[in-house]
Amino acid sequence: MEKSRKGFVPVMLMPFQNDGQIDYPALTRLTELYLKAGASGLFANCLSSEMFELSAQERLQSIRHVVDVVGGAVPVVATGTFAGSLTEQADFVKRVYETGTEAVIVITGLLAEQSESDAVFNERVFRLLSWTPGIPLGFYECPEPYKRLLSAEQLGQFVQTGRVIYHKDTCLDINQVKAKLAAAEGHPFGLYDAYMGHAVASLRAGAAGLSCIQGNFFPELIVWLCDNYDQPHLQTEVEEVQQFFIRNMDVMHHVYPIAAKYSLKQRGIDISTFTRRQVGNFSSAVRQGVEALSGDYLTLSRSLELA
């Protein structure tokens, strides 16, 4: 991912038809929405894409579709490790890379059991690197099957190989983020923070950008924050945007990704709210919360003069 400017890398939703099949025309529209909003890259086949509910063929086909729609306009990264032996994971990493992605993302919680040590995890990372020669990799501290956080020391060791160029961070701790950035300094590498609670602090500390679920509600607002977080004359507005995300974090996380798809429908995007994941009941109260959020965003976007 380009490091010269801070970038927004959406964790892409997966549109489905009401019968549960992937809606590829809607996936095209969604990809184009991210690009029009100003995304500097795309993260396909991630948790927001309901990757664990997709078949191996669907994962590859949907990644390839996104890469084709993007047409080289921005880099695409995608998850390439799922349940199975390390050999099987390495083989799938190769298949994902062949779709045209810039890097293949490794789920930290799938390289070692929760009870296994960092030493075991590290050894498997280096084996995976040796079994996927020439393929740029990244890490995703995915909440499922469990959240395995990397220490700054671990991340530094992996980045120093020259093969790890991307990291989606979910530690929720700005001090850990700063330590990871320091450990990777001087290498062609980008850390993208998932936590909007300290988004501005993370960007100021040197994060390459943001990769958050809030971008599936209001991608333009994440791009605006990445573009303007350090503008002295806009600090009042920057703080207002930061507080908007903090104040509405629960609304955006509740019954996600259904809530995000409904929010997009409120904006006129032709997308079904169907999900394969069981995420809870999209009740009338939740629906009303998303509708109120959309109204608040409209007011904020007008004050910022967003297109």
Coordinates of C-alpha atoms in Angstrom, one line a residue:
M1 CA 0.0 0.0 0.0
E2 CA 1.2 3.5 -0.8
K3 CA 2.8 5.2 2.1
S4 CA 3.1 8.8 0.8
R5 CA -0.4 9.6 2.0
K6 CA -2.6 8.2 4.7
G7 CA -5.0 5.8 3.2
F8 CA -8.4 4.1 3.8
V9 CA -8.5 0.4 3.1
P10 CA -12.1 -0.8 3.4
V11 CA -12.8 -4.2 4.9
M12 CA -15.1 -5.2 2.1
L13 CA -18.7 -6.3 2.6
M14 CA -20.0 -9.3 0.6
P15 CA -23.3 -8.7 -1.1
F16 CA -25.6 -11.6 -1.3
Q17 CA -28.9 -12.2 -3.2
N18 CA -31.9 -12.9 -1.0
D19 CA -31.4 -16.6 -1.8
G20 CA -27.9 -16.5 -0.3
Q21 CA -25.9 -16.6 -3.4
I22 CA -23.2 -14.0 -4.0
D23 CA -24.5 -11.0 -5.8
Y24 CA -21.7 -10.1 -8.2
P25 CA -23.4 -7.1 -9.8
A26 CA -23.8 -5.7 -6.3
L27 CA -20.2 -6.5 -5.6
T28 CA -19.2 -4.5 -8.6
R29 CA -21.3 -1.5 -7.4
L30 CA -19.9 -1.8 -3.9
T31 CA -16.3 -1.9 -5.2
E32 CA -17.0 1.2 -7.3
L33 CA -18.5 2.9 -4.3
Y34 CA -15.3 2.4 -2.3
L35 CA -13.2 3.7 -5.2
K36 CA -15.4 6.7 -5.8
A37 CA -15.1 7.5 -2.1
G38 CA -11.3 7.7 -2.4
A39 CA -10.1 4.4 -1.0
S40 CA -6.4 3.9 -1.4
G41 CA -6.7 0.1 -1.4
L42 CA -9.2 -2.7 -0.8
F43 CA -9.2 -5.6 1.7
A44 CA -11.3 -8.4 0.0
N45 CA -12.2 -11.7 1.5
C46 CA -12.1 -10.6 5.2
L47 CA -14.4 -11.0 8.2
S48 CA -16.7 -8.3 6.9
S49 CA -16.9 -10.3 3.7
E50 CA -18.2 -13.3 5.7
M51 CA -15.1 -15.2 4.6
F52 CA -15.7 -18.1 6.9
E53 CA -19.1 -18.7 5.4
L54 CA -17.7 -18.8 1.8
S55 CA -16.5 -21.9 0.0
A56 CA -12.9 -21.9 -1.2
Q57 CA -14.1 -21.4 -4.8
E58 CA -16.3 -18.5 -3.7
R59 CA -13.4 -16.9 -2.0
L60 CA -11.2 -17.1 -5.0
Q61 CA -13.9 -16.0 -7.5
S62 CA -15.0 -13.0 -5.4
I63 CA -11.4 -11.9 -5.0
R64 CA -10.8 -12.2 -8.7
H65 CA -13.9 -10.2 -9.4
V66 CA -12.8 -7.4 -7.1
V67 CA -9.3 -7.3 -8.7
D68 CA -10.9 -7.2 -12.2
V69 CA -13.3 -4.4 -11.3
V70 CA -10.5 -2.4 -9.7
G71 CA -8.4 -2.8 -12.8
G72 CA -5.2 -1.8 -11.1
A73 CA -6.5 1.5 -9.9
V74 CA -5.6 0.6 -6.3
P75 CA -3.9 -2.4 -4.6
V76 CA -6.1 -5.3 -3.4
V77 CA -5.2 -7.5 -0.5
A78 CA -7.1 -10.6 0.6
T79 CA -7.1 -13.3 3.2
G80 CA -5.4 -16.5 2.2
T81 CA -5.2 -18.7 5.3
F82 CA -8.0 -20.8 6.7
A83 CA -8.4 -24.0 8.7
G84 CA -6.2 -26.8 7.7
S85 CA -2.6 -27.8 7.9
L86 CA 0.2 -25.3 7.3
T87 CA 0.8 -27.0 3.9
E88 CA -2.8 -26.4 2.9
Q89 CA -2.7 -22.8 4.1
A90 CA 0.5 -22.2 2.1
D91 CA -1.1 -23.7 -1.0
F92 CA -4.2 -21.4 -0.7
V93 CA -1.9 -18.4 -0.2
K94 CA -0.5 -19.2 -3.6
R95 CA -3.9 -19.5 -5.2
V96 CA -5.0 -16.2 -3.7
Y97 CA -1.9 -14.4 -4.9
E98 CA -2.5 -15.7 -8.4
T99 CA -5.8 -13.8 -8.5
G100 CA -3.8 -10.6 -8.7
T101 CA -3.6 -9.3 -5.1
E102 CA -0.7 -7.2 -4.0
A103 CA -0.4 -9.2 -0.8
V104 CA -2.0 -12.1 0.9
I105 CA -3.3 -11.7 4.4
V106 CA -2.5 -14.2 7.2
I107 CA -5.1 -14.7 10.0
T108 CA -3.0 -14.7 13.2
G109 CA -5.5 -16.9 15.1
L110 CA -5.2 -19.7 12.5
L111 CA -1.4 -20.3 12.6
A112 CA -1.5 -21.5 16.2
E113 CA -4.0 -22.6 18.8
Q114 CA -4.8 -20.1 21.6
S115 CA -2.9 -22.3 24.1
E116 CA 0.2 -22.4 22.0
S117 CA 3.2 -20.2 22.6
D118 CA 4.5 -17.2 20.6
A119 CA 7.6 -19.4 19.8
V120 CA 5.3 -22.0 18.1
F121 CA 3.5 -19.2 16.2
N122 CA 6.7 -17.6 15.1
E123 CA 8.1 -20.8 13.8
R124 CA 5.0 -21.4 11.7
V125 CA 5.2 -17.9 10.3
F126 CA 8.8 -18.4 9.1
R127 CA 7.8 -21.8 7.7
L128 CA 4.9 -20.2 5.8
L129 CA 7.2 -17.6 4.5
S130 CA 9.6 -20.3 3.2
W131 CA 6.8 -22.2 1.6
T132 CA 5.4 -19.2 -0.2
P133 CA 8.5 -17.7 -1.8
G134 CA 8.2 -14.3 -3.4
I135 CA 4.7 -13.6 -2.2
P136 CA 4.2 -10.5 -0.1
L137 CA 2.2 -11.2 3.1
G138 CA 0.3 -9.3 5.7
F139 CA -1.2 -10.0 9.1
Y140 CA -4.8 -9.6 10.3
E141 CA -5.5 -9.8 14.1
C142 CA -8.9 -11.2 13.3
P143 CA -11.3 -11.7 16.2
E144 CA -12.1 -15.2 15.0
P145 CA -11.5 -18.0 15.7
Y146 CA -9.8 -16.0 18.5
K147 CA -7.9 -12.8 18.5
R148 CA -4.1 -13.4 18.6
L149 CA -2.3 -10.1 18.9
L150 CA 1.3 -9.7 17.7
S151 CA 3.8 -8.0 19.9
A152 CA 6.0 -5.2 18.6
E153 CA 9.0 -7.5 18.8
Q154 CA 7.2 -10.2 16.7
L155 CA 6.0 -7.8 14.1
G156 CA 9.5 -6.3 13.8
Q157 CA 11.0 -9.7 13.2
F158 CA 8.5 -10.5 10.5
V159 CA 8.8 -7.2 8.7
Q160 CA 12.6 -7.4 8.7
T161 CA 12.3 -10.4 6.3
G162 CA 11.2 -8.0 3.6
R163 CA 8.2 -10.2 2.9
V164 CA 5.6 -8.7 5.3
I165 CA 4.3 -5.4 4.0
Y166 CA 0.8 -5.0 5.6
H167 CA -0.7 -5.3 9.0
K168 CA -4.4 -4.8 10.1
D169 CA -4.1 -3.9 13.8
T170 CA -6.9 -4.7 16.2
C171 CA -5.1 -4.3 19.6
L172 CA -7.2 -1.2 20.5
D173 CA -4.2 0.1 22.4
I174 CA -2.5 3.2 21.0
N175 CA 0.7 2.5 23.0
Q176 CA 1.0 -0.9 21.4
V177 CA 0.3 0.7 18.0
K178 CA 3.2 3.1 18.5
A179 CA 5.5 0.3 19.6
K180 CA 4.7 -1.7 16.5
L181 CA 5.3 1.3 14.2
A182 CA 8.7 1.8 15.9
A183 CA 9.6 -1.8 15.4
A184 CA 8.8 -1.7 11.7
E185 CA 10.3 1.7 11.0
G186 CA 12.5 1.9 7.9
H187 CA 10.9 -0.9 6.0
P188 CA 8.4 -0.9 3.1
F189 CA 5.4 -1.7 5.4
G190 CA 2.1 -0.2 6.4
L191 CA 0.1 -0.6 9.6
Y192 CA -3.6 0.0 9.1
D193 CA -5.6 0.6 12.3
A194 CA -9.0 -1.0 12.7
Y195 CA -10.0 1.0 15.9
M196 CA -11.7 4.3 15.3
G197 CA -11.5 5.2 19.0
H198 CA -8.0 6.4 18.5
A199 CA -7.9 6.9 14.8
V200 CA -6.5 10.4 14.8
A201 CA -3.8 9.5 17.3
S202 CA -2.8 6.4 15.3
L203 CA -2.5 8.5 12.1
R204 CA -0.4 11.0 13.9
A205 CA 1.8 8.3 15.3
G206 CA 2.7 7.1 11.8
A207 CA 0.0 4.5 10.9
A208 CA -0.3 4.1 7.1
G209 CA -4.1 4.5 7.3
L210 CA -7.3 3.1 8.6
S211 CA -9.1 -0.2 7.9
C212 CA -12.3 -0.2 9.9
I213 CA -15.9 -1.4 9.7
Q214 CA -17.1 2.2 10.0
G215 CA -15.9 2.6 6.4
N216 CA -18.8 0.4 5.3
F217 CA -21.2 3.0 6.6
F218 CA -19.5 6.2 5.5
P219 CA -16.3 5.6 3.5
E220 CA -16.1 9.3 2.4
L221 CA -15.8 10.3 6.1
I222 CA -12.9 7.9 6.7
V223 CA -11.1 9.3 3.6
W224 CA -11.7 12.8 4.8
L225 CA -10.1 12.0 8.1
C226 CA -7.1 10.4 6.5
D227 CA -6.7 13.4 4.3
N228 CA -7.2 16.1 6.9
Y229 CA -6.1 14.7 10.3
D230 CA -3.0 16.9 10.4
Q231 CA -4.4 20.1 8.9
P232 CA -3.9 22.8 11.5
H233 CA -6.9 24.9 10.3
L234 CA -9.3 21.9 10.5
Q235 CA -8.5 20.5 14.0
T236 CA -12.0 21.5 15.3
E237 CA -13.6 19.5 12.5
V238 CA -11.1 16.6 12.9
E239 CA -12.1 16.3 16.5
E240 CA -15.7 16.5 15.6
V241 CA -15.3 13.6 13.2
Q242 CA -13.3 11.6 15.8
Q243 CA -16.1 12.1 18.3
F244 CA -18.8 11.2 15.8
F245 CA -17.2 7.7 15.4
I246 CA -16.6 7.3 19.2
R247 CA -20.2 8.3 20.0
N248 CA -21.7 6.0 17.4
M249 CA -19.4 3.0 17.7
D250 CA -22.0 0.7 19.4
V251 CA -24.6 1.5 16.7
M252 CA -22.2 0.5 13.9
H253 CA -21.0 -2.7 15.6
H254 CA -24.4 -4.0 16.6
V255 CA -25.8 -6.7 14.3
Y256 CA -22.9 -6.0 11.9
P257 CA -22.7 -6.4 8.9
I258 CA -26.5 -6.3 8.5
A259 CA -26.5 -2.8 9.9
A260 CA -23.9 -1.6 7.4
K261 CA -25.8 -3.1 4.5
Y262 CA -29.0 -1.4 5.7
S263 CA -27.1 1.9 6.1
L264 CA -25.9 1.6 2.5
K265 CA -29.5 1.0 1.4
Q266 CA -30.5 4.2 3.2
R267 CA -28.0 6.0 0.9
G268 CA -29.6 4.5 -2.2
I269 CA -27.1 1.6 -2.8
D270 CA -28.8 -1.4 -4.3
I271 CA -27.7 -4.1 -1.8
S272 CA -29.6 -6.8 0.1
T273 CA -29.3 -7.0 3.9
F274 CA -29.0 -10.8 3.6
T275 CA -26.0 -12.3 5.5
R276 CA -24.9 -15.9 5.9
R277 CA -23.4 -15.1 9.3
Q278 CA -25.7 -15.4 12.3
V279 CA -25.2 -12.0 13.8
G280 CA -28.4 -11.4 15.8
N281 CA -31.8 -9.9 15.3
F282 CA -32.1 -6.7 13.2
S283 CA -34.9 -5.4 15.3
S284 CA -36.9 -2.2 14.8
A285 CA -34.8 -0.6 17.5
V286 CA -31.6 -1.4 15.7
R287 CA -33.1 -0.2 12.4
Q288 CA -34.1 3.1 14.0
G289 CA -30.6 3.5 15.4
V290 CA -29.1 3.1 12.0
E291 CA -31.6 5.5 10.4
A292 CA -30.8 8.1 13.1
L293 CA -27.1 7.6 12.5
S294 CA -27.6 8.2 8.8
G295 CA -29.3 11.5 9.6
D296 CA -26.5 12.6 11.9
Y297 CA -24.0 11.7 9.1
L298 CA -25.9 13.8 6.6
T299 CA -25.6 16.8 8.9
L300 CA -21.9 16.3 9.5
S301 CA -21.1 15.7 5.8
R302 CA -22.8 19.0 4.9
S303 CA -20.8 20.9 7.5
L304 CA -17.6 19.4 6.1
E305 CA -18.8 20.1 2.5
L306 CA -18.3 16.4 1.5
A307 CA -19.5 15.7 -2.0

